[in-house]
mmCIF file with all atom_site columns, C-alpha atoms in Angstrom:
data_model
loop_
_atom_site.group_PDB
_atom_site.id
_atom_site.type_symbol
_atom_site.label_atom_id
_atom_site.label_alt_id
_atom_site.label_comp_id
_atom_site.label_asym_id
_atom_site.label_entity_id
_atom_site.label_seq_id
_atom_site.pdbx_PDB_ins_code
_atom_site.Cartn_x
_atom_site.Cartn_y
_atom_site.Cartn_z
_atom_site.occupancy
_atom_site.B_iso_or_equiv
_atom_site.pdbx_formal_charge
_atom_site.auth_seq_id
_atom_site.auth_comp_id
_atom_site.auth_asym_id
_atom_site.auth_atom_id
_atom_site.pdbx_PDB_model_num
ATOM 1  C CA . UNK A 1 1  ? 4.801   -19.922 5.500   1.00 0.00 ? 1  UNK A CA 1
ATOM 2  C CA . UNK A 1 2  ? 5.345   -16.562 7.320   1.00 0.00 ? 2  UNK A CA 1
ATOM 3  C CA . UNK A 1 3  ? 6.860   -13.750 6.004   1.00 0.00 ? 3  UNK A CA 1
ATOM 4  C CA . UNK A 1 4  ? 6.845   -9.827  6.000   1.00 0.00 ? 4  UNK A CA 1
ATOM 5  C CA . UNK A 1 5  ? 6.351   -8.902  2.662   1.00 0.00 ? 5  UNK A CA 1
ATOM 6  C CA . UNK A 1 6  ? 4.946   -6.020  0.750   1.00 0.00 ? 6  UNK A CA 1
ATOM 7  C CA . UNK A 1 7  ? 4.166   -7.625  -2.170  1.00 0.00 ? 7  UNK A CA 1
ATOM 8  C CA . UNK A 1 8  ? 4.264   -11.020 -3.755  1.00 0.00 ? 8  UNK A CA 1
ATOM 9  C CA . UNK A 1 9  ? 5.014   -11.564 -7.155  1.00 0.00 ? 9  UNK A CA 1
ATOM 10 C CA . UNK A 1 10 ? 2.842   -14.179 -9.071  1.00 0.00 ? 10 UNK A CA 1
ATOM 11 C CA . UNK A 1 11 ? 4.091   -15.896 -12.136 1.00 0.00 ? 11 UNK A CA 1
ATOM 12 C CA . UNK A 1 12 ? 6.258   -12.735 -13.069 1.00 0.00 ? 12 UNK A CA 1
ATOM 13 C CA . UNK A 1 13 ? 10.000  -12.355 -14.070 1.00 0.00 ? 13 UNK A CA 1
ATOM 14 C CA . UNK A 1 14 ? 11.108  -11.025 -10.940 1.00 0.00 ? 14 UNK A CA 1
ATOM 15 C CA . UNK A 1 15 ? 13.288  -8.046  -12.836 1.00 0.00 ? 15 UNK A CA 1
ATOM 16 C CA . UNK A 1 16 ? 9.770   -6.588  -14.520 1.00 0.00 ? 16 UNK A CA 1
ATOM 17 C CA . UNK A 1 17 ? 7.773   -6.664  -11.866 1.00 0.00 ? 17 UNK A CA 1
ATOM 18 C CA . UNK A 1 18 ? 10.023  -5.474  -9.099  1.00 0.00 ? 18 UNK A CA 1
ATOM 19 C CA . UNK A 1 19 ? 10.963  -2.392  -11.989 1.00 0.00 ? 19 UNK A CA 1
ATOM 20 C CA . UNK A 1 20 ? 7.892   -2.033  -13.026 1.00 0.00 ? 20 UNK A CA 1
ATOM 21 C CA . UNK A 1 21 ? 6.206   -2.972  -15.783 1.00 0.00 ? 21 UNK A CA 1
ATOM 22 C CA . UNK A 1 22 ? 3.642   -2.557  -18.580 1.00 0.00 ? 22 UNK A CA 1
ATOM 23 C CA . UNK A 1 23 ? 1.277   -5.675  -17.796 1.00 0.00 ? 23 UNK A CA 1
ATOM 24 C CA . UNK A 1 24 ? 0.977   -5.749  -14.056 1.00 0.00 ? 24 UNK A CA 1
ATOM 25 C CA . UNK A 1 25 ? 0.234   -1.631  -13.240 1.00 0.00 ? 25 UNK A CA 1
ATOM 26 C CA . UNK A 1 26 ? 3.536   -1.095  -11.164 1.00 0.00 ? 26 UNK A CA 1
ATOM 27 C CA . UNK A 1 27 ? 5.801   1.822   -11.905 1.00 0.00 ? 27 UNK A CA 1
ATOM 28 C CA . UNK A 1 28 ? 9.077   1.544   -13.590 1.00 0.00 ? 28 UNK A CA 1
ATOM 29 C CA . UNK A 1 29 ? 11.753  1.845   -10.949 1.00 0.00 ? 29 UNK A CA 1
ATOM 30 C CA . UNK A 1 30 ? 15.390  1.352   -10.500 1.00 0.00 ? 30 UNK A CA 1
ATOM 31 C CA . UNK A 1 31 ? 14.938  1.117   -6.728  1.00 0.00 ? 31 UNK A CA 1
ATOM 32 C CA . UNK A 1 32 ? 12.664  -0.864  -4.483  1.00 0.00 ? 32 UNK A CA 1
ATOM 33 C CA . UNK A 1 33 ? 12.043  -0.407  -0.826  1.00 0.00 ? 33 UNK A CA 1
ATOM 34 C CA . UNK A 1 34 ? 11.283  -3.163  1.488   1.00 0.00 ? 34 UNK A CA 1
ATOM 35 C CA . UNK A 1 35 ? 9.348   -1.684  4.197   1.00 0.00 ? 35 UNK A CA 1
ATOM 36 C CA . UNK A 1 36 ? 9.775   0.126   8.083   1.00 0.00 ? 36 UNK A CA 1
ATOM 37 C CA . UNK A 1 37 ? 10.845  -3.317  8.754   1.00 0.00 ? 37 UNK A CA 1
ATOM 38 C CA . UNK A 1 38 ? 13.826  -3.290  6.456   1.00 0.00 ? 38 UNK A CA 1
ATOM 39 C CA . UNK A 1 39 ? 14.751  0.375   7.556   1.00 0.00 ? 39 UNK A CA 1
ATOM 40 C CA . UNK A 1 40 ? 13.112  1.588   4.988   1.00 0.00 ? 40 UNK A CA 1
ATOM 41 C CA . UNK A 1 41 ? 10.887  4.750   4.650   1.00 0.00 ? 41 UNK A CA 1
ATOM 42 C CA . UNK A 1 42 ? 8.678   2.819   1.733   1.00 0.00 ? 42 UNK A CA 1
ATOM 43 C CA . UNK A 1 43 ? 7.424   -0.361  0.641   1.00 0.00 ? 43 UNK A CA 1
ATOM 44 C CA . UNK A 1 44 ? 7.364   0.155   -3.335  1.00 0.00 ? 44 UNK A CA 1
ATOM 45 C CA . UNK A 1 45 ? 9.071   0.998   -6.419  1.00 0.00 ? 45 UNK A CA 1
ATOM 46 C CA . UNK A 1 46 ? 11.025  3.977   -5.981  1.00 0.00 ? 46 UNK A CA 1
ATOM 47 C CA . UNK A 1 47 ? 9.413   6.684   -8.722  1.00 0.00 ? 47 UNK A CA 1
ATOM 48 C CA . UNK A 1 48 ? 9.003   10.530  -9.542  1.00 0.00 ? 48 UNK A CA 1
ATOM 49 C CA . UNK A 1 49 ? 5.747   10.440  -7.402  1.00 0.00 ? 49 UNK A CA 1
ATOM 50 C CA . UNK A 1 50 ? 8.600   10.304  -4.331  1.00 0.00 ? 50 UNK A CA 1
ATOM 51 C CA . UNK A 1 51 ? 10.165  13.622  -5.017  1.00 0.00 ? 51 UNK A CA 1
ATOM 52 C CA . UNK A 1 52 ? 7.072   15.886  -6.193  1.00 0.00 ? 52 UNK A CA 1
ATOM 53 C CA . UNK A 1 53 ? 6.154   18.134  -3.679  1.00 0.00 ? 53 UNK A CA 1
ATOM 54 C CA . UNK A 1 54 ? 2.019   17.769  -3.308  1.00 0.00 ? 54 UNK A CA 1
ATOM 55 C CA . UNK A 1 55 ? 0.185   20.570  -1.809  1.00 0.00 ? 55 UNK A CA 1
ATOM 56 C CA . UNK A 1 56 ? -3.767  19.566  -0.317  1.00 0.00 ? 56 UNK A CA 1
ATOM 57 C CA . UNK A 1 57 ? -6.752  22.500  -0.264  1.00 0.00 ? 57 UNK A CA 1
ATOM 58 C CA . UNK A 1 58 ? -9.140  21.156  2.096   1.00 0.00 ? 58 UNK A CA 1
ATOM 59 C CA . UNK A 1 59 ? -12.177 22.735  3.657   1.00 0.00 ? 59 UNK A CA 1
ATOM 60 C CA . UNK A 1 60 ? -14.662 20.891  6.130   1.00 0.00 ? 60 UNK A CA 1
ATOM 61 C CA . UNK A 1 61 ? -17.255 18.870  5.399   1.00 0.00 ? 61 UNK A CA 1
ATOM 62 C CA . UNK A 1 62 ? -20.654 18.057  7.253   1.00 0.00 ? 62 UNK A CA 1
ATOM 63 C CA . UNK A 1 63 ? -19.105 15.001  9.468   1.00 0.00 ? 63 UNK A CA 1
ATOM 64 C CA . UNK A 1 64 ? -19.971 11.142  8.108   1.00 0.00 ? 64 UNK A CA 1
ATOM 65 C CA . UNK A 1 65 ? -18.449 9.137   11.403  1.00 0.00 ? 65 UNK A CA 1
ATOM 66 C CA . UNK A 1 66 ? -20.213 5.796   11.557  1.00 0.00 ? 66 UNK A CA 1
ATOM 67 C CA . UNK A 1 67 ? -20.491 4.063   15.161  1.00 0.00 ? 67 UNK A CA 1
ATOM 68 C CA . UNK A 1 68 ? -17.852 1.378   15.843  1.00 0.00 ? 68 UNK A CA 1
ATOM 69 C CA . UNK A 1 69 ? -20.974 -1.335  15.796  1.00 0.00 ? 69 UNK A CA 1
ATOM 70 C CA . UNK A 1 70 ? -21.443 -0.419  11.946  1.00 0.00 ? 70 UNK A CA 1
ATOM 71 C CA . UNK A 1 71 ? -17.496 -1.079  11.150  1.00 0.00 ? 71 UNK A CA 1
ATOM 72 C CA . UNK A 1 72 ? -16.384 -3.974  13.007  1.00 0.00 ? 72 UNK A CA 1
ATOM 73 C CA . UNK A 1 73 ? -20.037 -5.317  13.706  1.00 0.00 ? 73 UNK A CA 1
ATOM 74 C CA . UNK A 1 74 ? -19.596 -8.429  11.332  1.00 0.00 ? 74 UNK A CA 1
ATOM 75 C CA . UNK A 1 75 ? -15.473 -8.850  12.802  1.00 0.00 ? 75 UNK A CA 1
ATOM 76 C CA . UNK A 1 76 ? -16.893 -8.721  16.161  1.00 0.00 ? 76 UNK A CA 1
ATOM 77 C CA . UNK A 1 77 ? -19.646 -11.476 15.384  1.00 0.00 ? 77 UNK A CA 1
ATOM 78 C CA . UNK A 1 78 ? -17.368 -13.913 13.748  1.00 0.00 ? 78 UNK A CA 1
ATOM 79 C CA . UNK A 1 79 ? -14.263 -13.243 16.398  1.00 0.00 ? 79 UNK A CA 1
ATOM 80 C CA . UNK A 1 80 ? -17.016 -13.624 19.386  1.00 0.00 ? 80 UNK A CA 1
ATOM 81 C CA . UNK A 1 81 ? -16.014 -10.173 20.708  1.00 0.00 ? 81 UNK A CA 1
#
């Protein structure tokens, strides 16, 4: 089976886990998006995280960037890149 999705719900009553609920860690929500491929701007529940206005402080760091070899070495071994 093939489907977009942004989350699957496993052996949960679909109206607590698509609100939200106390045993699986998702918030409570009236409102659920479905994704940029529904025309939507978000993929979850709908919550007060949406409309708080977060402001980042960041300053540089020394710079970690690992070589491409050291991400995708073991990918590129198994795909025969």
């Amino acid at each position: 089976m093939k489907a977009k999705t942004c989350r699957v719900i496993v052996n949960q009553a679909h109206c607590f886990a698509t609100g939200g609920f106390f045993n699986n860690g998702l918030p409570f929500s009236l409102s659920m998006g479905c994704g940029s491929w529904g025309g939507n701007s978000i993929d979850g529940n709908l919550n007060w995280e949406h409309f708080v206005n977060k402001v980042r402080v960041v300053k540089t760091i020394k710079e970690n960037k690992p070589e491409l070899i050291e991400v995708f070495g073991d990918f590129w071994k198994e795909t025969s890149k």
